[in-house]
């Protein structure tokens, strides 16, 4: 049971600008994974503990934590580029800007093709409904959409890996489909085609660099919604009536709604018990309950760790409540019924098109590879924790006393880092 | 069954208090037990079995036992969980071990508890299970899980 290769910190979803970091420890306390430490007065992220949720980035008062998303330069190395923006984008420009205008504006930014991911989300819904119908005995199955949720499962709930549905998210099979279309149409090699997601969160970039259920992502990268926001605004102003004759948006309210909290289960049969959970704390609570054997009557969980679902992602610009109001208006305009019918994708449903390519691997941090050694370390950790003051001051560089004790036991920190303890215990101060 | 229960020379021991009829915090002791097993890198199957059995035992203590204590002990052979309460006791253990048998009130059942699967579930998920109950004195559970830790690196 060995986990995947440890990732370097250049593969985290965020990076810390050391010059801007004041060492205030706000991020360290905001981190739900206890993955941040202070080293020489600056915040550092431990890649083996980080789940890429972006809470630190939201919390940082100094704007020292920035997402590690793709740049326009990254798109330049491809002969042809296609964009596949998250449907969240349709809610970001107010209720008077039609989805088609947003896709057209993206096309004006120098990309060769722009595709409507909401349409692929409708495909995803049909694939999901079909999977549930073909597996009538399945209970407590999980959506694979949210990469942070997938990280939580791999790191903290490895016994629930088997509950994740063996389907890839729409952004991935969408990119696969786009690659097939463009290869056929343009006669290009796969490596000449760049398919870029436009993302409301930084976690997707990690899911592209290290996909948990694919050999290799079909996406070439992810551009930040926040980075493109200003350029899209400008391009929207310059759209002409002639531009608007091109229709790029070809889904309805149902597809637009898909990446919002509850969007995914909205299309599943009401006869199935399905739940949408959003928010980090709420998701962790539900996972703990499922592990205790509870909630077992529920067939399917859509879990997203951001509040409001992807619409509340850390890289969104619009206030999420306003974005939801816009979404409601779009759903009134376009209707809530799916535009894609099962017969439209019947041949794909019976092919491996929607399926995962490899199994998820547990990646659980542990005190020691030998359980008996781990128990000894656990005992030592408890003894140390009892001696520490329990203040959560953060001065030692760890988020709480138990975490400092763990770091000491693992040889990553010294007990003398505790300002309350040093001076009282000369024996411990000797340790390096 | 009773003779087989090992009185452990435990490598690690921790106690968790359980409060009677406190439905807000019900389940927290078993979550902490589960998280300790995760920290030491216990196998996923072991974690799942312990999580379910400990939760069922904890809920019984909350609902019927008027509160009590959960004691986790780890040793070379496995995981021992003891749950002890000073509640009213179980009049007929044989009956209580049957699936679906429950004395839960309609109010408790309305909260989703008391389906009569608690004790059978503990038995099903553990490797050794001893229950001892005396009317007016309380109930004591010993739940043991083989770990296969000795000489194995995960």
Coordinates of N, CA and C in Angstrom, one line a residue, chain A residues 1-2 155-162 285 287-294 362 364-372 374-376 378-379 381-382 402 406, chain B residues 10-14 26-27 30-31 34-36 38-45 47-48 51-52 55-56 59 74-77 113 149-154:
Chain A
X1 N 0.8 -1.2 0.0 CA 0.0 0.0 0.0 C 0.9 1.2 0.0
X2 N 1.6 1.4 -1.1 CA 2.4 2.6 -1.1 C 1.7 3.7 -2.0
X155 N -6.3 11.0 0.8 CA -5.5 11.3 1.9 C -6.1 10.9 3.2
X156 N -7.4 11.2 3.4 CA -8.0 11.0 4.7 C -9.0 10.0 4.8
X157 N -9.6 9.6 3.7 CA -10.6 8.5 3.7 C -10.4 7.4 2.7
X158 N -9.2 6.8 2.8 CA -8.8 5.9 1.7 C -9.7 4.7 1.7
X159 N -10.4 4.4 2.8 CA -11.3 3.2 2.7 C -12.6 3.6 1.9
X160 N -12.7 4.8 1.6 CA -13.9 5.2 0.7 C -13.6 5.4 -0.7
X161 N -12.3 5.1 -1.1 CA -11.9 5.2 -2.5 C -12.9 4.4 -3.4
X162 N -13.3 3.2 -2.9 CA -14.2 2.3 -3.7 C -15.6 3.0 -4.0
X285 N -17.6 16.4 7.5 CA -18.6 15.8 8.4 C -19.3 14.6 7.8
X287 N -18.3 12.8 5.3 CA -17.4 11.7 5.1 C -17.2 10.9 6.4
X288 N -17.1 11.6 7.5 CA -16.9 10.9 8.8 C -18.2 10.1 9.1
X289 N -19.4 10.6 8.8 CA -20.6 9.9 9.1 C -20.7 8.7 8.2
X290 N -20.3 8.8 6.9 CA -20.4 7.6 6.0 C -19.5 6.6 6.5
X291 N -18.3 7.0 7.0 CA -17.3 6.0 7.4 C -17.9 5.2 8.7
X292 N -18.7 5.9 9.5 CA -19.3 5.2 10.6 C -20.5 4.4 10.2
X293 N -20.8 4.3 8.9 CA -21.9 3.4 8.5 C -23.2 4.2 8.4
X294 N -23.2 5.5 8.6 CA -24.4 6.2 8.5 C -24.7 6.7 7.1
X362 N -4.5 5.2 -2.6 CA -4.5 6.0 -1.4 C -3.1 6.7 -1.2
X364 N -2.2 8.3 2.1 CA -2.5 8.7 3.4 C -1.2 9.0 4.2
X365 N -1.0 10.2 4.8 CA 0.1 10.4 5.6 C 0.0 9.6 6.9
X366 N 1.2 9.1 7.3 CA 1.2 8.2 8.5 C 2.4 8.5 9.3
X367 N 2.4 8.1 10.6 CA 3.5 8.3 11.5 C 4.7 7.5 11.1
X368 N 4.5 6.2 10.7 CA 5.6 5.3 10.3 C 5.0 4.2 9.4
X369 N 5.9 3.7 8.6 CA 5.4 2.6 7.7 C 5.2 1.3 8.5
X370 N 5.8 1.2 9.6 CA 5.6 0.0 10.5 C 4.6 0.4 11.5
X371 N 3.4 -0.2 11.5 CA 2.4 0.2 12.5 C 2.8 0.2 13.9
X372 N 3.6 -0.8 14.3 CA 4.0 -0.9 15.7 C 4.9 0.3 16.1
X374 N 4.7 3.1 14.6 CA 3.7 4.3 14.5 C 3.0 4.4 15.9
X375 N 2.6 3.3 16.5 CA 2.0 3.3 17.8 C 2.9 3.9 18.8
X376 N 4.2 3.6 18.8 CA 5.1 4.2 19.7 C 5.2 5.7 19.5
X378 N 2.9 7.5 18.3 CA 1.6 8.1 18.7 C 1.6 8.4 20.2
X379 N 2.2 7.4 20.9 CA 2.2 7.5 22.4 C 3.1 8.7 22.8
X381 N 3.8 11.2 21.0 CA 3.1 12.4 20.6 C 2.1 12.9 21.6
X382 N 1.4 11.9 22.2 CA 0.4 12.2 23.2 C 1.1 12.8 24.5
X402 N -0.7 19.8 19.1 CA -0.6 18.4 18.7 C 0.2 18.2 17.4
X406 N 3.6 16.2 16.7 CA 3.8 15.3 15.6 C 5.0 15.6 14.8
Chain B
X10 N -0.9 -3.2 26.7 CA -1.2 -2.3 25.6 C 0.0 -1.3 25.4
X11 N 0.2 -1.0 24.1 CA 1.3 -0.1 23.7 C 0.7 1.3 23.8
X12 N -0.6 1.4 23.7 CA -1.2 2.8 23.6 C -2.6 2.6 24.2
X13 N -3.0 3.6 25.0 CA -4.3 3.6 25.6 C -4.8 5.0 25.7
X14 N -6.1 5.2 25.3 CA -6.7 6.5 25.5 C -8.2 6.3 25.8
X26 N -22.7 13.1 19.8 CA -22.7 11.6 19.6 C -21.9 11.2 18.4
X27 N -21.0 10.3 18.5 CA -20.2 9.9 17.4 C -18.8 10.4 17.4
X30 N -16.0 7.9 18.5 CA -15.6 6.9 17.5 C -14.8 7.5 16.4
X31 N -15.1 8.8 16.1 CA -14.4 9.5 15.0 C -12.9 9.6 15.5
X34 N -11.1 6.4 15.2 CA -10.9 6.1 13.8 C -9.7 6.9 13.3
X35 N -9.6 8.2 13.7 CA -8.5 9.0 13.3 C -7.2 8.6 13.8
X36 N -7.2 8.0 15.0 CA -5.9 7.5 15.6 C -5.4 6.3 14.7
X38 N -6.0 5.9 11.6 CA -5.5 6.5 10.4 C -4.1 7.0 10.5
X39 N -3.9 7.7 11.7 CA -2.5 8.2 11.9 C -1.4 7.2 11.9
X40 N -1.8 6.0 12.5 CA -0.7 5.0 12.5 C -0.7 4.2 11.2
X41 N -1.5 4.5 10.3 CA -1.5 3.9 9.0 C -2.1 2.5 9.0
X42 N -3.2 2.3 9.8 CA -3.9 1.0 9.8 C -4.5 0.7 8.4
X43 N -4.7 -0.5 8.1 CA -5.3 -0.9 6.8 C -6.7 -0.4 6.7
X44 N -7.1 0.0 5.5 CA -8.4 0.6 5.2 C -9.5 -0.3 5.7
X45 N -9.4 -1.6 5.6 CA -10.5 -2.5 6.0 C -10.6 -2.5 7.5
X47 N -9.8 0.0 9.5 CA -10.4 1.3 9.8 C -11.9 1.3 9.7
X48 N -12.3 0.7 8.6 CA -13.8 0.7 8.3 C -14.5 -0.1 9.4
X51 N -14.5 1.7 12.7 CA -15.3 2.9 12.6 C -16.8 2.6 12.9
X52 N -17.2 1.5 12.2 CA -18.6 1.2 12.3 C -19.0 0.6 13.7
X55 N -18.8 3.2 16.4 CA -19.9 4.2 16.3 C -21.2 3.5 16.9
X56 N -21.4 2.3 16.6 CA -22.6 1.6 17.1 C -22.6 1.6 18.6
X59 N -23.2 5.0 20.1 CA -24.6 5.5 20.1 C -25.5 4.7 21.1
X74 N -4.2 -0.2 22.0 CA -3.6 -0.8 20.8 C -2.4 -1.7 21.3
X75 N -2.3 -2.8 20.8 CA -1.1 -3.6 21.1 C -0.7 -4.4 19.8
X76 N 0.3 -5.3 20.0 CA 0.9 -5.9 18.8 C -0.1 -6.7 18.0
X77 N -1.1 -7.2 18.6 CA -2.1 -8.1 17.9 C -3.2 -7.4 17.3
X113 N -32.3 6.4 14.8 CA -31.6 5.4 15.6 C -32.5 4.3 16.0
X149 N -0.5 -6.7 12.6 CA 0.6 -5.7 12.6 C 2.0 -6.3 12.8
X150 N 2.0 -7.4 13.6 CA 3.3 -7.9 14.0 C 4.1 -8.3 12.8
X151 N 5.3 -7.7 12.7 CA 6.2 -8.1 11.6 C 5.7 -7.7 10.2
X152 N 4.8 -6.8 10.1 CA 4.4 -6.4 8.8 C 4.6 -4.9 8.6
X153 N 5.1 -4.6 7.4 CA 5.2 -3.2 7.1 C 4.1 -3.0 6.0
X154 N 3.4 -1.9 6.2 CA 2.4 -1.6 5.2 C 2.9 -0.8 4.0

